[in-house]
PDB file of C-alpha atoms in Angstrom:
ATOM      1  CA  UNK A 299      15.866  -7.307  25.000  1.00 42.00           C
ATOM      2  CA  UNK A 300      15.170  -4.940  22.103  1.00 50.00           C
ATOM      3  CA  UNK A 301      12.474  -2.343  22.514  1.00 55.00           C
ATOM      4  CA  UNK A 302       9.443  -2.843  20.250  1.00 55.00           C
ATOM      5  CA  UNK A 303       9.996  -0.666  17.165  1.00 71.00           C
ATOM      6  CA  UNK A 304       6.386  -0.540  16.029  1.00 75.00           C
ATOM      7  CA  UNK A 305       3.390   0.920  17.833  1.00 85.00           C
ATOM      8  CA  UNK A 306      -0.099  -0.559  18.051  1.00 86.00           C
ATOM      9  CA  UNK A 307      -1.605   1.858  15.467  1.00 88.00           C
ATOM     10  CA  UNK A 308       1.128   0.912  13.002  1.00 89.00           C
ATOM     11  CA  UNK A 309       0.468  -2.803  13.504  1.00 90.00           C
ATOM     12  CA  UNK A 310      -3.326  -2.462  13.249  1.00 90.00           C
ATOM     13  CA  UNK A 311      -3.131  -0.364  10.079  1.00 91.00           C
ATOM     14  CA  UNK A 312      -0.613  -2.809   8.620  1.00 92.00           C
ATOM     15  CA  UNK A 313      -3.099  -5.662   9.123  1.00 92.00           C
ATOM     16  CA  UNK A 314      -5.897  -3.668   7.457  1.00 92.00           C
ATOM     17  CA  UNK A 315      -3.555  -2.712   4.612  1.00 89.00           C
ATOM     18  CA  UNK A 316      -2.559  -6.332   3.896  1.00 90.00           C
ATOM     19  CA  UNK A 317      -6.182  -7.589   4.140  1.00 91.00           C
ATOM     20  CA  UNK A 318      -7.339  -4.966   1.612  1.00 88.00           C
ATOM     21  CA  UNK A 319      -4.476  -5.861  -0.697  1.00 83.00           C
ATOM     22  CA  UNK A 320      -5.326  -9.585  -0.625  1.00 87.00           C
ATOM     23  CA  UNK A 321      -9.058  -8.936  -1.053  1.00 88.00           C
ATOM     24  CA  UNK A 322      -8.469  -6.637  -4.024  1.00 82.00           C
ATOM     25  CA  UNK A 323      -6.411  -9.335  -5.737  1.00 77.00           C
ATOM     26  CA  UNK A 324      -9.216 -11.900  -5.346  1.00 83.00           C
ATOM     27  CA  UNK A 325     -12.013  -9.467  -6.269  1.00 84.00           C
ATOM     28  CA  UNK A 326     -10.166  -8.278  -9.395  1.00 76.00           C
ATOM     29  CA  UNK A 327     -11.623 -11.268 -11.291  1.00 77.00           C
ATOM     30  CA  UNK A 328     -15.085  -9.651 -11.171  1.00 83.00           C
ATOM     31  CA  UNK A 329     -15.933  -6.672 -13.379  1.00 82.00           C
ATOM     32  CA  UNK A 330     -18.542  -4.237 -12.025  1.00 84.00           C
ATOM     33  CA  UNK A 331     -20.776  -2.095 -14.208  1.00 83.00           C
ATOM     34  CA  UNK A 332     -20.883   1.622 -13.405  1.00 78.00           C
ATOM     35  CA  UNK A 333     -23.795   2.842 -15.489  1.00 74.00           C
ATOM     36  CA  UNK A 334     -24.305   1.784 -19.110  1.00 74.00           C
ATOM     37  CA  UNK A 335     -20.791   2.744 -20.286  1.00 72.00           C
ATOM     38  CA  UNK A 336     -18.231   2.547 -17.497  1.00 74.00           C
ATOM     39  CA  UNK A 337     -16.801  -0.437 -15.652  1.00 76.00           C
ATOM     40  CA  UNK A 338     -14.290  -1.173 -12.893  1.00 78.00           C
ATOM     41  CA  UNK A 339     -12.891  -4.258 -11.195  1.00 77.00           C
ATOM     42  CA  UNK A 340     -14.518  -5.327  -7.926  1.00 83.00           C
ATOM     43  CA  UNK A 341     -11.134  -4.806  -6.275  1.00 79.00           C
ATOM     44  CA  UNK A 342     -11.952  -1.087  -6.322  1.00 78.00           C
ATOM     45  CA  UNK A 343     -14.405  -1.747  -3.454  1.00 83.00           C
ATOM     46  CA  UNK A 344     -11.557  -2.174  -0.969  1.00 85.00           C
ATOM     47  CA  UNK A 345      -8.449  -1.014  -2.815  1.00 73.00           C
ATOM     48  CA  UNK A 346      -8.844   2.718  -1.982  1.00 73.00           C
ATOM     49  CA  UNK A 347      -8.663   1.864   1.731  1.00 83.00           C
ATOM     50  CA  UNK A 348      -5.101   0.648   1.263  1.00 81.00           C
ATOM     51  CA  UNK A 349      -4.215   3.910  -0.515  1.00 75.00           C
ATOM     52  CA  UNK A 350      -5.635   5.955   2.365  1.00 82.00           C
ATOM     53  CA  UNK A 351      -3.569   3.914   4.832  1.00 88.00           C
ATOM     54  CA  UNK A 352      -0.590   4.427   2.518  1.00 83.00           C
ATOM     55  CA  UNK A 353      -1.120   8.197   2.881  1.00 83.00           C
ATOM     56  CA  UNK A 354      -1.284   7.856   6.668  1.00 87.00           C
ATOM     57  CA  UNK A 355       1.908   5.784   6.743  1.00 89.00           C
ATOM     58  CA  UNK A 356       3.780   8.267   4.539  1.00 85.00           C
ATOM     59  CA  UNK A 357       2.538  11.266   6.527  1.00 86.00           C
ATOM     60  CA  UNK A 358       3.235   9.875  10.012  1.00 89.00           C
ATOM     61  CA  UNK A 359       6.020   7.293   9.625  1.00 88.00           C
ATOM     62  CA  UNK A 360       7.890   8.394   6.497  1.00 86.00           C
ATOM     63  CA  UNK A 361       8.843   6.801   3.200  1.00 85.00           C
ATOM     64  CA  UNK A 362      11.145   4.005   4.434  1.00 87.00           C
ATOM     65  CA  UNK A 363       8.626   2.401   6.807  1.00 87.00           C
ATOM     66  CA  UNK A 364       5.891   2.807   4.205  1.00 86.00           C
ATOM     67  CA  UNK A 365       8.072   0.999   1.660  1.00 86.00           C
ATOM     68  CA  UNK A 366       8.631  -1.866   4.112  1.00 88.00           C
ATOM     69  CA  UNK A 367       4.913  -2.483   4.649  1.00 88.00           C
ATOM     70  CA  UNK A 368       4.274  -2.346   0.887  1.00 84.00           C
ATOM     71  CA  UNK A 369       6.918  -5.036   0.295  1.00 85.00           C
ATOM     72  CA  UNK A 370       5.591  -7.162   3.170  1.00 89.00           C
ATOM     73  CA  UNK A 371       2.070  -6.916   1.740  1.00 86.00           C
ATOM     74  CA  UNK A 372       3.227  -8.359  -1.539  1.00 80.00           C
ATOM     75  CA  UNK A 373       5.059 -11.198   0.163  1.00 87.00           C
ATOM     76  CA  UNK A 374       1.702 -12.135   1.706  1.00 89.00           C
ATOM     77  CA  UNK A 375       0.074 -11.674  -1.698  1.00 83.00           C
ATOM     78  CA  UNK A 376       2.548 -14.109  -3.230  1.00 84.00           C
ATOM     79  CA  UNK A 377       1.892 -16.625  -0.435  1.00 89.00           C
ATOM     80  CA  UNK A 378      -1.875 -16.420  -1.007  1.00 87.00           C
ATOM     81  CA  UNK A 379      -1.466 -16.874  -4.760  1.00 84.00           C
ATOM     82  CA  UNK A 380       0.739 -19.945  -4.315  1.00 87.00           C
ATOM     83  CA  UNK A 381      -1.774 -21.556  -1.929  1.00 90.00           C
ATOM     84  CA  UNK A 382      -4.706 -20.856  -4.285  1.00 88.00           C
ATOM     85  CA  UNK A 383      -2.741 -22.294  -7.225  1.00 87.00           C
ATOM     86  CA  UNK A 384      -1.919 -25.381  -5.172  1.00 91.00           C
ATOM     87  CA  UNK A 385      -5.603 -25.797  -4.256  1.00 91.00           C
ATOM     88  CA  UNK A 386      -6.520 -25.681  -7.955  1.00 90.00           C
ATOM     89  CA  UNK A 387      -3.851 -28.187  -9.005  1.00 91.00           C
ATOM     90  CA  UNK A 388      -4.586 -30.831  -6.349  1.00 92.00           C
ATOM     91  CA  UNK A 389      -7.440 -33.102  -7.589  1.00 91.00           C
ATOM     92  CA  UNK A 390     -10.827 -33.055  -5.874  1.00 92.00           C
ATOM     93  CA  UNK A 391     -12.919 -36.143  -5.000  1.00 93.00           C
ATOM     94  CA  UNK A 392     -15.367 -37.250  -7.687  1.00 91.00           C
ATOM     95  CA  UNK A 393     -18.391 -36.175  -5.627  1.00 94.00           C
ATOM     96  CA  UNK A 394     -17.185 -32.540  -5.448  1.00 91.00           C
ATOM     97  CA  UNK A 395     -18.894 -30.699  -8.317  1.00 89.00           C
ATOM     98  CA  UNK A 396     -17.467 -27.182  -7.947  1.00 91.00           C
ATOM     99  CA  UNK A 397     -13.854 -27.688  -9.039  1.00 89.00           C
ATOM    100  CA  UNK A 398     -14.320 -25.942 -12.390  1.00 89.00           C
ATOM    101  CA  UNK A 399     -16.229 -23.072 -10.806  1.00 88.00           C
ATOM    102  CA  UNK A 400     -13.441 -22.655  -8.243  1.00 88.00           C
ATOM    103  CA  UNK A 401     -10.843 -22.666 -11.029  1.00 86.00           C
ATOM    104  CA  UNK A 402     -12.850 -20.219 -13.145  1.00 83.00           C
ATOM    105  CA  UNK A 403     -13.188 -17.689 -10.333  1.00 81.00           C
ATOM    106  CA  UNK A 404      -9.705 -17.960  -8.841  1.00 82.00           C
ATOM    107  CA  UNK A 405      -7.747 -19.313 -11.798  1.00 78.00           C
ATOM    108  CA  UNK A 406      -6.812 -15.824 -12.970  1.00 69.00           C
ATOM    109  CA  UNK A 407      -5.249 -15.024  -9.609  1.00 64.00           C
ATOM    110  CA  UNK A 408      -1.609 -15.595 -10.760  1.00 71.00           C
ATOM    111  CA  UNK A 409      -2.050 -13.117 -13.633  1.00 77.00           C
ATOM    112  CA  UNK A 410      -3.842 -10.709 -11.309  1.00 71.00           C
ATOM    113  CA  UNK A 411      -1.004 -11.119  -8.836  1.00 71.00           C
ATOM    114  CA  UNK A 412       1.608 -10.169 -11.437  1.00 82.00           C
ATOM    115  CA  UNK A 413      -0.519  -7.201 -12.490  1.00 82.00           C
ATOM    116  CA  UNK A 414      -1.113  -6.260  -8.853  1.00 74.00           C
ATOM    117  CA  UNK A 415       2.567  -6.674  -7.981  1.00 76.00           C
ATOM    118  CA  UNK A 416       3.771  -4.357 -10.725  1.00 85.00           C
ATOM    119  CA  UNK A 417       0.906  -1.884 -10.423  1.00 83.00           C
ATOM    120  CA  UNK A 418       0.634  -1.473  -6.700  1.00 76.00           C
ATOM    121  CA  UNK A 419       4.352  -1.686  -5.990  1.00 80.00           C
ATOM    122  CA  UNK A 420       5.064   1.137  -8.438  1.00 89.00           C
ATOM    123  CA  UNK A 421       1.817   3.039  -7.880  1.00 86.00           C
ATOM    124  CA  UNK A 422       1.982   2.995  -4.084  1.00 81.00           C
ATOM    125  CA  UNK A 423       5.642   4.007  -4.080  1.00 84.00           C
ATOM    126  CA  UNK A 424       4.776   6.906  -6.397  1.00 89.00           C
ATOM    127  CA  UNK A 425       1.933   7.834  -4.030  1.00 84.00           C
ATOM    128  CA  UNK A 426       4.185   7.711  -0.947  1.00 84.00           C
ATOM    129  CA  UNK A 427       7.076   9.521  -2.645  1.00 87.00           C
ATOM    130  CA  UNK A 428       4.853  12.387  -3.819  1.00 88.00           C
ATOM    131  CA  UNK A 429       3.433  12.699  -0.292  1.00 86.00           C
ATOM    132  CA  UNK A 430       6.897  12.891   1.300  1.00 84.00           C
ATOM    133  CA  UNK A 431       8.428  15.220  -1.315  1.00 86.00           C
ATOM    134  CA  UNK A 432       5.478  17.627  -1.143  1.00 85.00           C
ATOM    135  CA  UNK A 433       5.609  17.555   2.654  1.00 82.00           C
ATOM    136  CA  UNK A 434       9.042  19.201   2.524  1.00 79.00           C
ATOM    137  CA  UNK A 435       7.253  22.343   1.329  1.00 76.00           C
ATOM    138  CA  UNK A 436       5.371  23.656   4.359  1.00 71.00           C
ATOM    139  CA  UNK A 437       2.878  25.472   2.110  1.00 73.00           C
ATOM    140  CA  UNK A 438       1.469  22.182   0.807  1.00 75.00           C
ATOM    141  CA  UNK A 439      -1.393  21.159   3.095  1.00 82.00           C
ATOM    142  CA  UNK A 440      -2.118  17.500   3.704  1.00 82.00           C
ATOM    143  CA  UNK A 441      -5.379  17.557   1.701  1.00 84.00           C
ATOM    144  CA  UNK A 442      -3.588  18.833  -1.410  1.00 86.00           C
ATOM    145  CA  UNK A 443      -0.778  16.307  -0.975  1.00 86.00           C
ATOM    146  CA  UNK A 444      -3.184  13.421  -0.446  1.00 85.00           C
ATOM    147  CA  UNK A 445      -5.320  14.197  -3.494  1.00 86.00           C
ATOM    148  CA  UNK A 446      -2.417  14.898  -5.871  1.00 88.00           C
ATOM    149  CA  UNK A 447      -0.453  11.848  -4.713  1.00 86.00           C
ATOM    150  CA  UNK A 448      -3.579   9.696  -5.130  1.00 83.00           C
ATOM    151  CA  UNK A 449      -4.187  10.955  -8.678  1.00 88.00           C
ATOM    152  CA  UNK A 450      -0.604  10.218  -9.738  1.00 90.00           C
ATOM    153  CA  UNK A 451      -0.423   6.953  -7.804  1.00 87.00           C
ATOM    154  CA  UNK A 452      -3.801   5.675  -9.022  1.00 84.00           C
ATOM    155  CA  UNK A 453      -3.058   6.684 -12.620  1.00 90.00           C
ATOM    156  CA  UNK A 454       0.189   4.711 -12.501  1.00 92.00           C
ATOM    157  CA  UNK A 455      -1.471   1.799 -10.708  1.00 86.00           C
ATOM    158  CA  UNK A 456      -4.553   1.604 -12.956  1.00 86.00           C
ATOM    159  CA  UNK A 457      -2.587   1.852 -16.212  1.00 91.00           C
ATOM    160  CA  UNK A 458      -0.240  -0.977 -15.230  1.00 92.00           C
ATOM    161  CA  UNK A 459      -2.864  -3.233 -13.620  1.00 85.00           C
ATOM    162  CA  UNK A 460      -5.553  -2.965 -16.302  1.00 87.00           C
ATOM    163  CA  UNK A 461      -3.092  -3.455 -19.168  1.00 90.00           C
ATOM    164  CA  UNK A 462      -1.322  -6.444 -17.589  1.00 88.00           C
ATOM    165  CA  UNK A 463      -4.494  -8.122 -16.252  1.00 81.00           C
ATOM    166  CA  UNK A 464      -6.872  -7.534 -19.176  1.00 83.00           C
ATOM    167  CA  UNK A 465      -4.812  -6.907 -22.320  1.00 85.00           C
ATOM    168  CA  UNK A 466      -6.088  -9.158 -25.158  1.00 85.00           C
ATOM    169  CA  UNK A 467      -9.173  -9.931 -23.048  1.00 81.00           C
ATOM    170  CA  UNK A 468     -10.834  -6.549 -23.599  1.00 83.00           C
ATOM    171  CA  UNK A 469     -10.791  -3.991 -26.398  1.00 88.00           C
ATOM    172  CA  UNK A 470      -8.516  -0.922 -26.229  1.00 90.00           C
ATOM    173  CA  UNK A 471     -11.576   1.271 -25.734  1.00 90.00           C
ATOM    174  CA  UNK A 472     -12.758  -0.881 -22.823  1.00 87.00           C
ATOM    175  CA  UNK A 473      -9.276  -0.769 -21.259  1.00 89.00           C
ATOM    176  CA  UNK A 474      -9.095   3.027 -21.493  1.00 91.00           C
ATOM    177  CA  UNK A 475     -12.581   3.446 -20.047  1.00 88.00           C
ATOM    178  CA  UNK A 476     -11.728   1.110 -17.157  1.00 85.00           C
ATOM    179  CA  UNK A 477      -8.490   2.992 -16.394  1.00 89.00           C
ATOM    180  CA  UNK A 478     -10.220   6.381 -16.460  1.00 89.00           C
ATOM    181  CA  UNK A 479     -13.167   5.161 -14.370  1.00 86.00           C
ATOM    182  CA  UNK A 480     -10.923   3.651 -11.696  1.00 81.00           C
ATOM    183  CA  UNK A 481      -8.756   6.769 -11.395  1.00 87.00           C
ATOM    184  CA  UNK A 482     -11.781   9.080 -11.125  1.00 87.00           C
ATOM    185  CA  UNK A 483     -13.729   6.917  -8.654  1.00 83.00           C
ATOM    186  CA  UNK A 484     -10.728   6.156  -6.437  1.00 80.00           C
ATOM    187  CA  UNK A 485      -9.778   9.843  -6.333  1.00 85.00           C
ATOM    188  CA  UNK A 486     -13.368  10.767  -5.391  1.00 88.00           C
ATOM    189  CA  UNK A 487     -13.195   8.072  -2.704  1.00 83.00           C
ATOM    190  CA  UNK A 488     -10.026   9.705  -1.352  1.00 81.00           C
ATOM    191  CA  UNK A 489     -11.667  13.153  -1.339  1.00 87.00           C
ATOM    192  CA  UNK A 490     -14.801  11.890   0.452  1.00 88.00           C
ATOM    193  CA  UNK A 491     -12.702  10.095   3.073  1.00 86.00           C
ATOM    194  CA  UNK A 492     -10.289  13.017   3.524  1.00 87.00           C
ATOM    195  CA  UNK A 493     -11.898  14.353   6.752  1.00 88.00           C
ATOM    196  CA  UNK A 494     -11.667  10.859   8.291  1.00 87.00           C
ATOM    197  CA  UNK A 495      -8.086  10.421   7.057  1.00 87.00           C
ATOM    198  CA  UNK A 496      -7.031  13.764   8.580  1.00 88.00           C
ATOM    199  CA  UNK A 497      -8.678  12.881  11.886  1.00 89.00           C
ATOM    200  CA  UNK A 498      -6.945   9.469  11.974  1.00 88.00           C
ATOM    201  CA  UNK A 499      -3.574  11.102  11.211  1.00 88.00           C
ATOM    202  CA  UNK A 500      -4.041  13.601  14.053  1.00 89.00           C
ATOM    203  CA  UNK A 501      -4.922  10.777  16.465  1.00 89.00           C
ATOM    204  CA  UNK A 502      -1.968   8.631  15.374  1.00 90.00           C
ATOM    205  CA  UNK A 503       0.449  11.557  15.643  1.00 88.00           C
ATOM    206  CA  UNK A 504      -0.796  12.295  19.163  1.00 89.00           C
ATOM    207  CA  UNK A 505      -0.375   8.623  20.093  1.00 87.00           C
ATOM    208  CA  UNK A 506       3.130   8.419  18.621  1.00 83.00           C
ATOM    209  CA  UNK A 507       4.256  11.517  20.536  1.00 73.00           C
TER     210      UNK A 507
END
């Protein structure tokens, strides 16, 4: 019988990672106002959590295992999108009055999925790769690696997602403002959560030893 390859912390964080990924895809249909000028998608409420877990994966388990969980997350994302699409296509009984509302809210999910697939797959791999490459230099502390990798990863992610999901729906100015707002807010989120992230990494490393 093969020995279990994955520890409990890895499995728990993988579940949280996938849940945040699925939630961000659903919430991306809602635009949130940040003051009178700036706006972000509601997916930003949970999306940074998956990036923090991405940093923990890359720091503790390395690039290859991180890449595996990213790919698995998108397989689950595809499954969710197919089920939602099927639910929209299958007719409802005449007495059910919310079919159009359901379609309006979740009908953009396939486009969001494509945007999410391209954006997060590339953005998260950039994030993980920067973390691992910078780790090879002992002078680069985790905080510096985490923030820089998040900036580059989120910039890649936000550019791809916003353009694919909202091009021709919003003006160029609105798209640029949304990209900039998401990168800034998600990076601030990473910085604020950095003490917690470092503590979790220390605990996971101790457990894995």
